[in-house]
Short mmCIF file of C-alpha atoms in Angstrom, two decimals:
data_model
loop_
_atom_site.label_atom_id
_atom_site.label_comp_id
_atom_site.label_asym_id
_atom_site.label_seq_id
_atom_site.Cartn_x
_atom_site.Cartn_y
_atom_site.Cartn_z
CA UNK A 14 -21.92 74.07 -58.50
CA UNK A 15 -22.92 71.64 -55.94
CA UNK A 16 -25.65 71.22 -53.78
CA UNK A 17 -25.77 68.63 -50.78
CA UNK A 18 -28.78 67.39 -49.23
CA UNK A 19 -28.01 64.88 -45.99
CA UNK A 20 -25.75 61.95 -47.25
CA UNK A 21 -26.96 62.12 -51.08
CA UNK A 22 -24.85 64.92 -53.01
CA UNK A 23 -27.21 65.72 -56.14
CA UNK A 24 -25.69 67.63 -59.24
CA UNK A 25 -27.38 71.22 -60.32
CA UNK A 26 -26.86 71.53 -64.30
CA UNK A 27 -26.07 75.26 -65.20
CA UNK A 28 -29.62 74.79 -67.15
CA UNK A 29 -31.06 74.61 -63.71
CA UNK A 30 -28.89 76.90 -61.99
CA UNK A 31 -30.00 79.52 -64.43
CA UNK A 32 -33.54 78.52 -64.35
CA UNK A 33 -33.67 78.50 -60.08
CA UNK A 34 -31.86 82.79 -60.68
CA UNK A 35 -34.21 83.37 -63.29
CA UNK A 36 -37.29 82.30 -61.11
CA UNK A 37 -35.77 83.92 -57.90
CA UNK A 38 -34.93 87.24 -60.18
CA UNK A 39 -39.14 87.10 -61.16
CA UNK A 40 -38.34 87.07 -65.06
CA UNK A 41 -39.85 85.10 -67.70
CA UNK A 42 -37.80 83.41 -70.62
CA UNK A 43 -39.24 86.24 -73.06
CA UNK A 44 -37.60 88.73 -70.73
CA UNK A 45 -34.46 87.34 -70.39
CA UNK A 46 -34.43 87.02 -73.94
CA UNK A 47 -35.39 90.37 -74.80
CA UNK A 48 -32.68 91.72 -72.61
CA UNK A 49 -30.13 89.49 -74.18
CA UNK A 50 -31.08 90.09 -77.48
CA UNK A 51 -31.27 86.65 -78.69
CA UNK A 52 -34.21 84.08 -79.44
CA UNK A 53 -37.12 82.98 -77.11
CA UNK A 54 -35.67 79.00 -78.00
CA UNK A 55 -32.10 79.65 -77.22
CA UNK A 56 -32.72 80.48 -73.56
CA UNK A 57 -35.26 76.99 -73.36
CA UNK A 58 -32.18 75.48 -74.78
CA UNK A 59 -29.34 76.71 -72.63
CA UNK A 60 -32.23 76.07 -69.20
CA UNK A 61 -32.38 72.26 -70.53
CA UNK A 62 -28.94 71.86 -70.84
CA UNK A 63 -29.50 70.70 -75.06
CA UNK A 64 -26.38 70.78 -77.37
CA UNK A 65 -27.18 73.71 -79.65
CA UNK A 66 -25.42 73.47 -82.69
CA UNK A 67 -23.42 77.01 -83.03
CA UNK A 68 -19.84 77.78 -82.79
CA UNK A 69 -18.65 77.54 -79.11
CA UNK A 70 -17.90 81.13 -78.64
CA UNK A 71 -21.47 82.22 -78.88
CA UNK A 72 -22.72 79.38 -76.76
CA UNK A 73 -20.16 80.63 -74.39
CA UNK A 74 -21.40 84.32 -74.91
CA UNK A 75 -24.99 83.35 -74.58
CA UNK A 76 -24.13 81.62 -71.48
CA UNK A 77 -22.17 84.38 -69.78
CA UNK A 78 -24.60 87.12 -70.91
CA UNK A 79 -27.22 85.17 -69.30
CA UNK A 80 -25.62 84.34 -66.23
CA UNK A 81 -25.21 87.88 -65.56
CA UNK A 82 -28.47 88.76 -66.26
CA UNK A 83 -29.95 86.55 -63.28
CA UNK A 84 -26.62 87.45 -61.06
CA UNK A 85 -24.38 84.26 -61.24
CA UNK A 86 -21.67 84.26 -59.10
CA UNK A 87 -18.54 84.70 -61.82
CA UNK A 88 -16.64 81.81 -59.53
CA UNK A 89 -19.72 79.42 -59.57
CA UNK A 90 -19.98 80.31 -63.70
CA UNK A 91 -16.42 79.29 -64.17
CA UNK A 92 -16.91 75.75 -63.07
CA UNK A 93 -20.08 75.70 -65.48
CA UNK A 94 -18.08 77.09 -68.49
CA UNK A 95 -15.96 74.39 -67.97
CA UNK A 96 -18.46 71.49 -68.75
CA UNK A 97 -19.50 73.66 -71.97
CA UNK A 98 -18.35 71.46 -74.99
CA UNK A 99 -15.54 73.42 -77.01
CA UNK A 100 -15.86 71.85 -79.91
CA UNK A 101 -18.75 71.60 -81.75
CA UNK A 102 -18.26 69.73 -85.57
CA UNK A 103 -20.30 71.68 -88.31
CA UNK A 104 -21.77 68.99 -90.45
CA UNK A 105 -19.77 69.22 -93.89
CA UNK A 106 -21.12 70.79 -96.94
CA UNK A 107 -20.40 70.66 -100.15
CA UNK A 108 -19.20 73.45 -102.31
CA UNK A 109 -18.85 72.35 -105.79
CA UNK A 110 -20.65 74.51 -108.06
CA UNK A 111 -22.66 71.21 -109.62
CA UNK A 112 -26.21 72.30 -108.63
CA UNK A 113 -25.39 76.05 -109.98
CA UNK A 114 -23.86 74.35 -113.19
CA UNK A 115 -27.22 72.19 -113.60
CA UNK A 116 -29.22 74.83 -113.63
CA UNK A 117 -26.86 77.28 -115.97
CA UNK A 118 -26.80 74.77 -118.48
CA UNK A 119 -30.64 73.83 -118.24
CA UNK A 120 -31.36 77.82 -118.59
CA UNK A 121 -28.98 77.52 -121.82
CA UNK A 122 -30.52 74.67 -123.19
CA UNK A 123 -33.54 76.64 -122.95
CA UNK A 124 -32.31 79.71 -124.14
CA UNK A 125 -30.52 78.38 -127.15
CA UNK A 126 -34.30 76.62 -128.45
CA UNK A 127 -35.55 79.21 -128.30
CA UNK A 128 -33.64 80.99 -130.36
CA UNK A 129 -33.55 78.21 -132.54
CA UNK A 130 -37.18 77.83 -132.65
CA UNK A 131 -37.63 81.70 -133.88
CA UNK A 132 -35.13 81.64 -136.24
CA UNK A 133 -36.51 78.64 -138.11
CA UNK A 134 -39.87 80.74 -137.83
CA UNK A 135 -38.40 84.13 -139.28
CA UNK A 136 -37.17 81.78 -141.88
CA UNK A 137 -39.87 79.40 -142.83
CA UNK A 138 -42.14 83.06 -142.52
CA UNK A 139 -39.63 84.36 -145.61
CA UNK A 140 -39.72 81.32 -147.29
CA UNK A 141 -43.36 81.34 -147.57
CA UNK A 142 -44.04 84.60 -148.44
CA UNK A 143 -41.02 83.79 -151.58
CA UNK A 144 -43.32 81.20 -152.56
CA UNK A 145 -46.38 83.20 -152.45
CA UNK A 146 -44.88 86.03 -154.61
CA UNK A 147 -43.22 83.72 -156.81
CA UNK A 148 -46.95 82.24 -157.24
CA UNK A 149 -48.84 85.50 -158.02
CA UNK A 150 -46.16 86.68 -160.47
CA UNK A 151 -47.03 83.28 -162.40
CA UNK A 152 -50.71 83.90 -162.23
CA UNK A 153 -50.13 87.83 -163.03
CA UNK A 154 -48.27 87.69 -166.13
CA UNK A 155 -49.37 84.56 -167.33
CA UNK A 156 -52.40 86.40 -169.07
CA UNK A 157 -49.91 88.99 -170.71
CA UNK A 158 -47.64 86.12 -172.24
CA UNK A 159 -51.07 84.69 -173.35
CA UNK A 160 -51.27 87.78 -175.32
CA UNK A 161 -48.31 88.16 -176.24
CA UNK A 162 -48.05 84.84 -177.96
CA UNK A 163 -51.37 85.46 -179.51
CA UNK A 164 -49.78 88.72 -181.11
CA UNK A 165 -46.73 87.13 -182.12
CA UNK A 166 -48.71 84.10 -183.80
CA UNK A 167 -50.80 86.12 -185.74
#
């Protein structure tokens, strides 16, 4: 965990423990990654020691995974587990349905003028077609009644 050089004691991150195996093992970041199964970016951020924003138990499996993969003492990865952070807070989110209910009633709104919109069509189409039969009765019998009233005057 440790490393002393002369009077000065200087601090090795497990980021840079596991980057010192990996180089010493002769394997890449993509191969450690492809071994472990997991992202190319995960490894970069476990080697520079970022927060990654997951539930603790996979950081903790990522880390132990990895640690065997380059040949980590288990003793020397206990004292890193221990500076893992077990508790990471998941930013809150909101689950009202508001958004969802937004767009329901927007689709609705929609729906319903359209319907509206044919229906005064269908209508106004048998309206106007009333009117235009109505109008060439008129003109169709009106010469007959002509007639007829001729007949009947004479």
């Amino acid at each position: 965990m440790d490393e002393t050089t002369g009077n000065e004691q200087q601090v090795v991150t497990l980021g840079e423990r596991l980057v010192q195996l990996r180089k010493q093992a002769n394997l890449s970041q993509d191969e450690i990654a492809s071994r472990l199964h997991i992202r190319k970016a995960m490894i970069a951020d476990i080697e520079e020691d970022k927060e990654i924003n997951i539930p603790t138990v996979f950081i903790r499996g990522y880390i132990k995974a990895y640690a065997k993969a380059v040949n980590l003492p288990d003793d020397e990865l206990k004292g890193y587990l221990g500076e893992v952070p077990t508790h990471v807070t998941a930013p809150m989110r909101n689950f009202s349905n508001k958004e969802q209910r937004k767009r329901s009633s927007k689709r609705l709104l929609v729906i319903s003028s359209i319907i509206l919109i044919i229906i005064l069509g269908v209508t106004g189409f048998f309206i106007w077609q009333e009117y235009r039969r109505e109008g060439s009765d008129i003109t169709r019998y009106a010469p007959s009644a002509i007639l007829q009233m001729e007949s009947v005057e004479s």
